[in-house]
CSV table of C-alpha atoms in Angstrom, one decimal:
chain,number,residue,atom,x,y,z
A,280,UNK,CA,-3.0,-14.2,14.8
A,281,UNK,CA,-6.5,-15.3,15.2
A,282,UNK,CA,-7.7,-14.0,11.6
A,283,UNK,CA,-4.4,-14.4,9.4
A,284,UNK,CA,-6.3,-13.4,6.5
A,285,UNK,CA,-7.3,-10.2,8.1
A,286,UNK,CA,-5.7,-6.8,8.2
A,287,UNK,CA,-6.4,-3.9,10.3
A,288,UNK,CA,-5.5,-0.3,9.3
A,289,UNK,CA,-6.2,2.8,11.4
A,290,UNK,CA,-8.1,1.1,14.1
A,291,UNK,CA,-11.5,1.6,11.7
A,292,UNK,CA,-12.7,-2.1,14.5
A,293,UNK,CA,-10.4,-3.1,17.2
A,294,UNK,CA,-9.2,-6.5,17.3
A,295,UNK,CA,-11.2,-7.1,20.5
A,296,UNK,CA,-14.3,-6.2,18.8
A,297,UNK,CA,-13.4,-8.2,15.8
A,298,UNK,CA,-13.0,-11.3,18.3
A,299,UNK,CA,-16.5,-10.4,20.4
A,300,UNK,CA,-18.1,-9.7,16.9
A,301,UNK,CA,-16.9,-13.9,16.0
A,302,UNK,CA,-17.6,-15.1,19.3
A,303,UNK,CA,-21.0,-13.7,19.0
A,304,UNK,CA,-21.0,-11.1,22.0
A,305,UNK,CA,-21.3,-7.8,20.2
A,306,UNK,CA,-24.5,-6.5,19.5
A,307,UNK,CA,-26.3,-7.5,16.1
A,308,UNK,CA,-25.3,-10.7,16.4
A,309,UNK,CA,-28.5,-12.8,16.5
A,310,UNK,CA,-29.9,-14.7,13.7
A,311,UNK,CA,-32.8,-12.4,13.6
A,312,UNK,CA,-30.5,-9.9,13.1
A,313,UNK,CA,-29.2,-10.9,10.0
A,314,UNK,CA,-32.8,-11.6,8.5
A,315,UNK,CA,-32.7,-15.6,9.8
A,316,UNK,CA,-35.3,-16.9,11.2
A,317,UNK,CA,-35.8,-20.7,12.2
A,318,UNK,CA,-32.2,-21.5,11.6
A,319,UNK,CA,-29.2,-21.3,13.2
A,320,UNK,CA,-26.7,-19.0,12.2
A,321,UNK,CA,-24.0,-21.4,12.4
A,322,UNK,CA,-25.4,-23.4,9.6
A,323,UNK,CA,-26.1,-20.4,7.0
A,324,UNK,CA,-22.6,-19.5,7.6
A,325,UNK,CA,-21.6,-23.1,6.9
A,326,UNK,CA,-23.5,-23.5,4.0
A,327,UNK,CA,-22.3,-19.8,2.5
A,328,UNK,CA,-18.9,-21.4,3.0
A,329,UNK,CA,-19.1,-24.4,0.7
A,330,UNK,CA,-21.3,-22.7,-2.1
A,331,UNK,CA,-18.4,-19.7,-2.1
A,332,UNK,CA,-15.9,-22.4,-2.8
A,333,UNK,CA,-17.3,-23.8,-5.9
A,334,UNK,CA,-17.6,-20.5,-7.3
A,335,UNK,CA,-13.9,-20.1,-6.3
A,336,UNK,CA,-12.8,-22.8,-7.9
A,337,UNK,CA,-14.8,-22.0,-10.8
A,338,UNK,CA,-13.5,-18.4,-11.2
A,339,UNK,CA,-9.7,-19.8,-11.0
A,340,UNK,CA,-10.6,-22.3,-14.1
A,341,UNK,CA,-11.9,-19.0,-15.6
A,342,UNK,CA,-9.1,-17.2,-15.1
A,343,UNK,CA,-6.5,-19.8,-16.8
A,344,UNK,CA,-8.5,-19.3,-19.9
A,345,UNK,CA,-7.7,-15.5,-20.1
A,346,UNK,CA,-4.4,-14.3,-21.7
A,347,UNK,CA,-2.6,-12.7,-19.1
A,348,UNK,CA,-2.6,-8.6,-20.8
A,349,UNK,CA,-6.7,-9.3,-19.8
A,350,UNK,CA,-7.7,-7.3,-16.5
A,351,UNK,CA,-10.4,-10.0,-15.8
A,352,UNK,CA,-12.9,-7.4,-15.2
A,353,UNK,CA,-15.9,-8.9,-16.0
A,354,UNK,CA,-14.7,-12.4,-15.2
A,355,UNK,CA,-13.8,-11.2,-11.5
A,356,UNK,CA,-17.4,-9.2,-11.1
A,357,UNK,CA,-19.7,-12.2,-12.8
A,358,UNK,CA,-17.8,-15.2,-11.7
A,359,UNK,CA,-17.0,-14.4,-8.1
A,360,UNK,CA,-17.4,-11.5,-6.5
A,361,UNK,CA,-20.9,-11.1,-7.2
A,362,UNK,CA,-21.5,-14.6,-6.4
A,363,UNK,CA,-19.6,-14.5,-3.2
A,364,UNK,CA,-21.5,-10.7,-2.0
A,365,UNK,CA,-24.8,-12.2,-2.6
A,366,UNK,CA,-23.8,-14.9,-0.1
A,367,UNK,CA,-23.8,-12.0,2.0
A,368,UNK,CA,-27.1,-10.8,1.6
A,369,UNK,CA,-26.5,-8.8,-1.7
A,370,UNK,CA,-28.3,-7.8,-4.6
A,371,UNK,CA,-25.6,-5.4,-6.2
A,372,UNK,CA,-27.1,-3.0,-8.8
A,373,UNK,CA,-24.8,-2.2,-11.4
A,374,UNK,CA,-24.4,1.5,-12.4
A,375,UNK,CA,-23.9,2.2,-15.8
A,376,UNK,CA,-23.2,6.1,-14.9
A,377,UNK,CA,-20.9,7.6,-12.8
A,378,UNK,CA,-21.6,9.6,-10.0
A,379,UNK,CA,-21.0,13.0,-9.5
A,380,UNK,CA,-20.3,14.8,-6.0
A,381,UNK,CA,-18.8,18.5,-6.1
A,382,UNK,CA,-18.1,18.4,-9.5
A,383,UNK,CA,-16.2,15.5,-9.4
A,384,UNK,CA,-17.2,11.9,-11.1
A,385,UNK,CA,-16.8,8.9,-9.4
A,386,UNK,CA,-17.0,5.9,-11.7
A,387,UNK,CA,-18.1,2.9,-9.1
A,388,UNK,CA,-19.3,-0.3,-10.5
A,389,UNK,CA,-22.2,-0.9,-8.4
A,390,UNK,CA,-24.5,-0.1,-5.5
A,391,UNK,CA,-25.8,-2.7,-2.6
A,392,UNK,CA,-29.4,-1.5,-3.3
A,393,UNK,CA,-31.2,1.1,-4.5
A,394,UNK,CA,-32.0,5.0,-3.0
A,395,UNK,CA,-30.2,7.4,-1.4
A,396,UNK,CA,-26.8,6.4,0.7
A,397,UNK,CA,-26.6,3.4,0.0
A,398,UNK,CA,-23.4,1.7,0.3
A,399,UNK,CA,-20.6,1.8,-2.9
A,400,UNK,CA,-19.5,-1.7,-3.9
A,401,UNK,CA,-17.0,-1.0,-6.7
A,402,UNK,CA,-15.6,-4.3,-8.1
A,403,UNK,CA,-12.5,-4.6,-10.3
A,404,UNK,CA,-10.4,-7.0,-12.3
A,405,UNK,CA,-8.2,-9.2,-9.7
A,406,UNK,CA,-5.0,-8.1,-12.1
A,407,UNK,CA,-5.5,-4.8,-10.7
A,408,UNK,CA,-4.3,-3.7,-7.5
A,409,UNK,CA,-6.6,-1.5,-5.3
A,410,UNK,CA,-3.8,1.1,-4.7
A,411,UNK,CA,-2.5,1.7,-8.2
A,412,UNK,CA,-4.6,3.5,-11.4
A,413,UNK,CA,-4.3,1.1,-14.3
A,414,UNK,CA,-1.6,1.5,-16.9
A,415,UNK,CA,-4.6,1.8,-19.4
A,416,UNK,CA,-7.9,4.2,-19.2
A,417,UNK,CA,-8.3,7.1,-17.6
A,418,UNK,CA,-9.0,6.3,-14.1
A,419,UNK,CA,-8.3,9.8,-12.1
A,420,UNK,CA,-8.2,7.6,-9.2
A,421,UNK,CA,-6.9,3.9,-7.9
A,422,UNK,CA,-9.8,2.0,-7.0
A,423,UNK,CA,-9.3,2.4,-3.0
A,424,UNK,CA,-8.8,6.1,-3.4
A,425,UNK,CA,-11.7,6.4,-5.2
A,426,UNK,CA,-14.1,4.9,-2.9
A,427,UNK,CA,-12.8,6.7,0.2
A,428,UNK,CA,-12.8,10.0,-1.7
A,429,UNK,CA,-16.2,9.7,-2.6
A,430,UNK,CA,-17.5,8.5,1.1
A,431,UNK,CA,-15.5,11.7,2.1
A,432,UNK,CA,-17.2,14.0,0.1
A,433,UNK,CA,-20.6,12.2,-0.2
A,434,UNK,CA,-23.5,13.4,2.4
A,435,UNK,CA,-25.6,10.9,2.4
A,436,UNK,CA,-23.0,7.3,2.3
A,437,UNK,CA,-20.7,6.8,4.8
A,438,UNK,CA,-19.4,2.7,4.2
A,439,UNK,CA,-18.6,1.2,1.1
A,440,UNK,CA,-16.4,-2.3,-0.2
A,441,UNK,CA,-13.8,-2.4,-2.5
A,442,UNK,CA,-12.8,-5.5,-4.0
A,443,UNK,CA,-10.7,-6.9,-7.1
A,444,UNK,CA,-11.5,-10.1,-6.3
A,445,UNK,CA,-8.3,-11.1,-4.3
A,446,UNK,CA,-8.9,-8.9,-1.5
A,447,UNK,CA,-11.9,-7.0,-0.1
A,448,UNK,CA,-11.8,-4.0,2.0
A,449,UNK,CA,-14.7,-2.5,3.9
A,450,UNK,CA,-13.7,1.7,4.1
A,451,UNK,CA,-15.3,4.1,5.8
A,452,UNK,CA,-15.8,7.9,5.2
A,453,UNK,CA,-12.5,9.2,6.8
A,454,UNK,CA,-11.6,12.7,7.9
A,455,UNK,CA,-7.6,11.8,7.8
A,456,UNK,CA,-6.1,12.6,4.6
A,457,UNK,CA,-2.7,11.0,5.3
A,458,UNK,CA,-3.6,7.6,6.9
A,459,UNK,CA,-5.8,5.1,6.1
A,460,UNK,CA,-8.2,3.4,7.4
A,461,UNK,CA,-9.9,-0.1,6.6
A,462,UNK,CA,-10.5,-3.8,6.8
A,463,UNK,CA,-9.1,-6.4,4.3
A,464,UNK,CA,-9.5,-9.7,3.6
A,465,UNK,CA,-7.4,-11.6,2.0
A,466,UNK,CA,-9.6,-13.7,-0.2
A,467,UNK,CA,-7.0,-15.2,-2.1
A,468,UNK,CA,-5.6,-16.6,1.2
A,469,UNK,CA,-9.1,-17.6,2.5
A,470,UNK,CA,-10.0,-20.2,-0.3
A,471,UNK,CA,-6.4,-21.1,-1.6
A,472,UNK,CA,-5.8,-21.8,2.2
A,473,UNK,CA,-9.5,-22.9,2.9
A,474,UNK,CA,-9.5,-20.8,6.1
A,475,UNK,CA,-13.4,-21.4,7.5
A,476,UNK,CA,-12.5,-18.8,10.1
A,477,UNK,CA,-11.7,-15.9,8.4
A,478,UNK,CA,-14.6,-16.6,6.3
A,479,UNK,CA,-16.9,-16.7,8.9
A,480,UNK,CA,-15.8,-13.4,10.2
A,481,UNK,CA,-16.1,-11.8,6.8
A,482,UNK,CA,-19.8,-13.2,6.5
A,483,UNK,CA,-20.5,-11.7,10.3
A,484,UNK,CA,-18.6,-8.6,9.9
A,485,UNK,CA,-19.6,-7.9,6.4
A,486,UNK,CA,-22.7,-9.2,5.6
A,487,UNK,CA,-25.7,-6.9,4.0
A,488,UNK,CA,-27.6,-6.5,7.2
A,489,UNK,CA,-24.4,-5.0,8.8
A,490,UNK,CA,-25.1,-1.9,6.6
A,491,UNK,CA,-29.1,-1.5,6.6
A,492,UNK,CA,-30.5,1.2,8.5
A,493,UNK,CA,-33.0,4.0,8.1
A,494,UNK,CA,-29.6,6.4,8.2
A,495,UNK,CA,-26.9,5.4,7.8
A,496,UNK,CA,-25.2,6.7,10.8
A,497,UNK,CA,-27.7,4.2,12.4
A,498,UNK,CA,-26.3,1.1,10.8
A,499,UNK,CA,-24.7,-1.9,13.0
A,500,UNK,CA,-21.0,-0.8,11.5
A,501,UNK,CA,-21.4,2.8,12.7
A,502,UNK,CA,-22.5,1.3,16.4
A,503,UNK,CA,-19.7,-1.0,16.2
A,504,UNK,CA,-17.5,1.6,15.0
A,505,UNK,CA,-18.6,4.2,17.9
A,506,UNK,CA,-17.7,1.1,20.5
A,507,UNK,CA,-14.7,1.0,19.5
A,508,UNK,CA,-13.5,4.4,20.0
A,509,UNK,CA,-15.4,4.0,23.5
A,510,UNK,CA,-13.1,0.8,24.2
A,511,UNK,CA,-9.8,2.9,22.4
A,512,UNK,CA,-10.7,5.6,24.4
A,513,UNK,CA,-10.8,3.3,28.2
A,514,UNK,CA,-7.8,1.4,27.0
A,515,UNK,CA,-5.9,4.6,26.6
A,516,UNK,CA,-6.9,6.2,29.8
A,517,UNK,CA,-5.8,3.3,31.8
A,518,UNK,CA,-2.7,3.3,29.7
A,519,UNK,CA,-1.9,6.8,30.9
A,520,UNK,CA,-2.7,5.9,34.4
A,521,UNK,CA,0.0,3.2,34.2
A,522,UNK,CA,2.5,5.4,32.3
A,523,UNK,CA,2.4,8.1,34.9
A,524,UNK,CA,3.0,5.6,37.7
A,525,UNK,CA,5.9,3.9,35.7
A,526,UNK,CA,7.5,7.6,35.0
A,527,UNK,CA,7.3,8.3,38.9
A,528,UNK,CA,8.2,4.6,39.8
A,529,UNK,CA,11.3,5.8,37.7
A,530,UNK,CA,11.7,9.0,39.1
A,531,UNK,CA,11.5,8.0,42.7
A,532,UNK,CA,14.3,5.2,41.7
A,533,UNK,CA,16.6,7.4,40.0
A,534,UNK,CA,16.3,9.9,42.9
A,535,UNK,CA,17.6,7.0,45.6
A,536,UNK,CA,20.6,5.5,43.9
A,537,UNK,CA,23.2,6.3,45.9
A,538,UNK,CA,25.3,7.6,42.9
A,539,UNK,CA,22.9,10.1,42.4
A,540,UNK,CA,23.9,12.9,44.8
A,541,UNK,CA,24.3,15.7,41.7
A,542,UNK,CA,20.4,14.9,40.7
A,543,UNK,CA,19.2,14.8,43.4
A,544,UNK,CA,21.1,18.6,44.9
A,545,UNK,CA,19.7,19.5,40.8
């Protein structure tokens, strides 16, 4: 794989537009576009890259320090992920009180801004997994499940991040109940493995600007998101096109064998 650090669940980018998005062919790919000007975008990456690992490295010397029963939540939030987002472009604001849609709370850590729709960055402790409520508290929800439920329900947001520090997902609202749909990176993997790649691509695909718009339905992820059903869509026509031919290509050959007198008098 070109992105070992990357996973892809329920097509939310194709890996073609995850490898035009890198190479710097999709759209939004300028450094105007990501709030740059009179520097190359090569560079800012570059220099994201080396910064994020000394506040790796400094988060894992944090870590030992902690007895293992601690969940590391604040440690995980001060040390590194908020670090590593405003890399990005961030200014997370922390929200003290959870939010409610249709009755329901929603208890995410932060926001990436201020107003209305604006994206969900919840952050947990990297002994937590994303898919599991904690053993302790009263979480109704694991802290993937929580974010996608509330960019279900919510009118206004429509991406959000989820993090615990050893992977980061980027979800989107999604009508399917029974199959998820995201990007993760492996973090962990990135900067144990010091993978500049996959780095790179998280910073491009990612990064604040990906998300600012004056809807958010207008926002660079939603056109990238809308292209790649377009491509999904082209790639499956032409994949029927060649099915049909293969099932009469078939057809035809069973029809001609010479054994097959009974089919063809069927």
């Amino acid at each position: 794989m070109r992105f070992p650090c990357l996973k892809v669940e329920g097509g939310l980018l194709a890996g073609d537009l995850l490898d035009q998005i890198y190479d710097g062919k999709a759209p939004g790919q300028k450094p105007q576009d990501f709030g740059i000007s009179g520097g190359r975008l090569e560079n800012e990456i570059a220099a994201a890259w080396q910064e994020a690992l000394e506040h790796w490295q400094a988060f894992q010397h944090r870590l030992e320090r902690l007895p293992e029963t601690d969940p590391a939540t604040t440690v995980t939030r001060d040390q590194w992920v908020i670090p590593l987002l405003s890399l990005l472009g961030y200014e997370l604001i922390y929200t003290a009180r959870a939010a409610e849609v249709e009755g329901k709370t929603y208890a995410i850590s932060h926001r990436a801004g201020a107003g209305e729709g604006v994206p969900p960055v919840h952050v947990v402790g990297c002994r937590q997994s994303l898919d599991r409520r904690p053993e302790t508290g009263r979480p109704r929800l694991a802290p993937h499940s929580l974010v996608q439920e509330y960019l279900n329900r919510d009118k206004d947001a429509l991406w959000g991040i989820v993090s615990n520090g050893r992977v980061l997902r980027l979800l989107r609202d999604n009508a399917s109940l029974t199959r998820q749909a995201y990007l993760e990176f492996d973090l962990e993997a990135i900067f144990r493995g010091e993978l500049y790649s996959d780095f790179a691509l998280l910073w491009l695909v990612c990064h604040q600007s990906r998300f600012e718009a004056d809807r958010p339905e207008e926002c660079l992820l939603e056109r990238w998101s809308e292209l790649a059903r377009r491509q999904g869509a082209r790639a499956l026509d032409t994949l029927r096109d060649g099915v049909e031919r293969a099932i009469r290509a078939l057809g035809s050959g069973f029809l001609a064998h010479p054994d097959n007198a009974t089919l063809r008098e069927r």
